């Protein structure tokens, strides 16, 4: 453990987090969106304040990245189909039946990106929501609608210098209270409370524990710890969102790095005893964690395995590795 002198001060955390938060802000009047069955100017994609989804959080969503490869002059959507498969699963949990099929969603997304003619990294946000204007707490009988918008997006958090994180006093929503395998909008109150407390206290991110007090995940990401040469990630039974990045990495770590991956329960104090920790997810990509609850992870610097994995993952995302070409859908 490093001495207090060498411990990275967290006073800049809030400022840095604000900077990255601003990067994800949306120009709500610019560009185009998929709305009511067609691609329209973003300024026309509006709903009533009485919409059920706005009142009660009855919507589900996805976050999909597309990476620009300047050399190849190509924009690559990452794990497009997998994200829409998860969206369909979320819809089923919320008793939603969008008119669009899985193929429709994939094709509309490509059309929308082509319409913008993006030559930079972007983020795609599909949403299926309960569109009826009613105050009744009902799901089955309400109208379902789909919308998709896109925004240019670079780093969502700082992926180079390492994050200083805390364990949150907010527990991760439990599978018997919320469908944690669904990306439902209402459930993100849990995540927002956790990350808001963390940022206000000067940390960069929060780790949420399950109701049993074991490690679940970050506010919008899964996590891995390195201990005794093994990479360990909370098991699916730990109320995690079943991350698409997590799945992809389990395979990459074992095949390309020859490191064993174990999916099991992780105790909170194992975080303090880890040699390396990283978050993973569409937004955070692979982000090293350098301290937890004011305790250094390893040497308080981004870990070498984390950074090697980050480099390989980002190469795969940008279409530089033939082995991973099946992760990608070319837009142009
Ligand atoms: N957990 C939560 C709560 C998330 O919002 C996300 C981001 N979708 C993840 C984990 C990571 O999932 P993925 O790798 O599929 O983006």
CSV table of C-alpha atoms and ligand atoms in Angstrom, one decimal, residues 61-63 83 86 123 172 180 183 188 191 217-222 240-247 280-284 313, ligand 1:
chain,number,residue,atom,x,y,z
A,61,UNK,CA,-32.7,1.5,-24.0
A,62,UNK,CA,-29.3,0.6,-25.3
A,63,UNK,CA,-26.0,2.3,-25.8
A,83,UNK,CA,-27.3,-4.7,-28.4
A,86,UNK,CA,-30.6,-7.3,-25.4
A,123,UNK,CA,-22.8,6.8,-29.7
A,172,UNK,CA,-27.5,-2.2,-6.6
A,180,UNK,CA,-31.7,-6.0,-13.5
A,183,UNK,CA,-31.7,-1.8,-19.4
A,188,UNK,CA,-31.2,4.1,-13.6
A,191,UNK,CA,-27.2,4.2,-10.8
A,217,UNK,CA,-20.8,-3.4,-10.8
A,218,UNK,CA,-20.0,0.2,-11.5
A,219,UNK,CA,-22.7,2.8,-12.1
A,220,UNK,CA,-22.9,1.9,-15.9
A,221,UNK,CA,-20.3,-0.7,-16.3
A,222,UNK,CA,-19.1,-4.2,-15.2
A,240,UNK,CA,-25.2,-7.3,-12.7
A,241,UNK,CA,-26.4,-6.1,-16.1
A,242,UNK,CA,-25.1,-8.8,-18.4
A,243,UNK,CA,-22.6,-6.6,-20.2
A,244,UNK,CA,-21.8,-7.2,-23.9
A,245,UNK,CA,-18.3,-5.9,-23.3
A,246,UNK,CA,-17.8,-8.2,-20.3
A,247,UNK,CA,-18.8,-11.2,-22.4
A,280,UNK,CA,-15.7,-2.3,-18.8
A,281,UNK,CA,-18.7,-1.3,-20.8
A,282,UNK,CA,-19.7,0.4,-24.0
A,283,UNK,CA,-19.4,3.9,-22.5
A,284,UNK,CA,-16.4,3.5,-20.3
A,313,UNK,CA,-9.9,-4.1,-27.2
B,1,LIG,N1,-24.0,-2.2,-16.2
B,1,LIG,C1,-24.8,-1.2,-16.4
B,1,LIG,C2,-25.7,-0.8,-15.3
B,1,LIG,C3,-24.7,-0.5,-17.6
B,1,LIG,O1,-25.5,0.5,-17.8
B,1,LIG,C4,-23.8,-0.9,-18.6
B,1,LIG,C5,-23.8,-0.2,-20.0
B,1,LIG,N2,-24.7,-0.7,-20.9
B,1,LIG,C6,-23.0,-2.0,-18.4
B,1,LIG,C7,-23.1,-2.7,-17.2
B,1,LIG,C8,-22.1,-2.6,-19.4
B,1,LIG,O2,-22.8,-3.2,-20.4
B,1,LIG,P1,-22.3,-3.2,-22.0
B,1,LIG,O3,-20.9,-3.8,-21.9
B,1,LIG,O4,-23.2,-4.1,-22.6
B,1,LIG,O5,-22.3,-1.8,-22.5
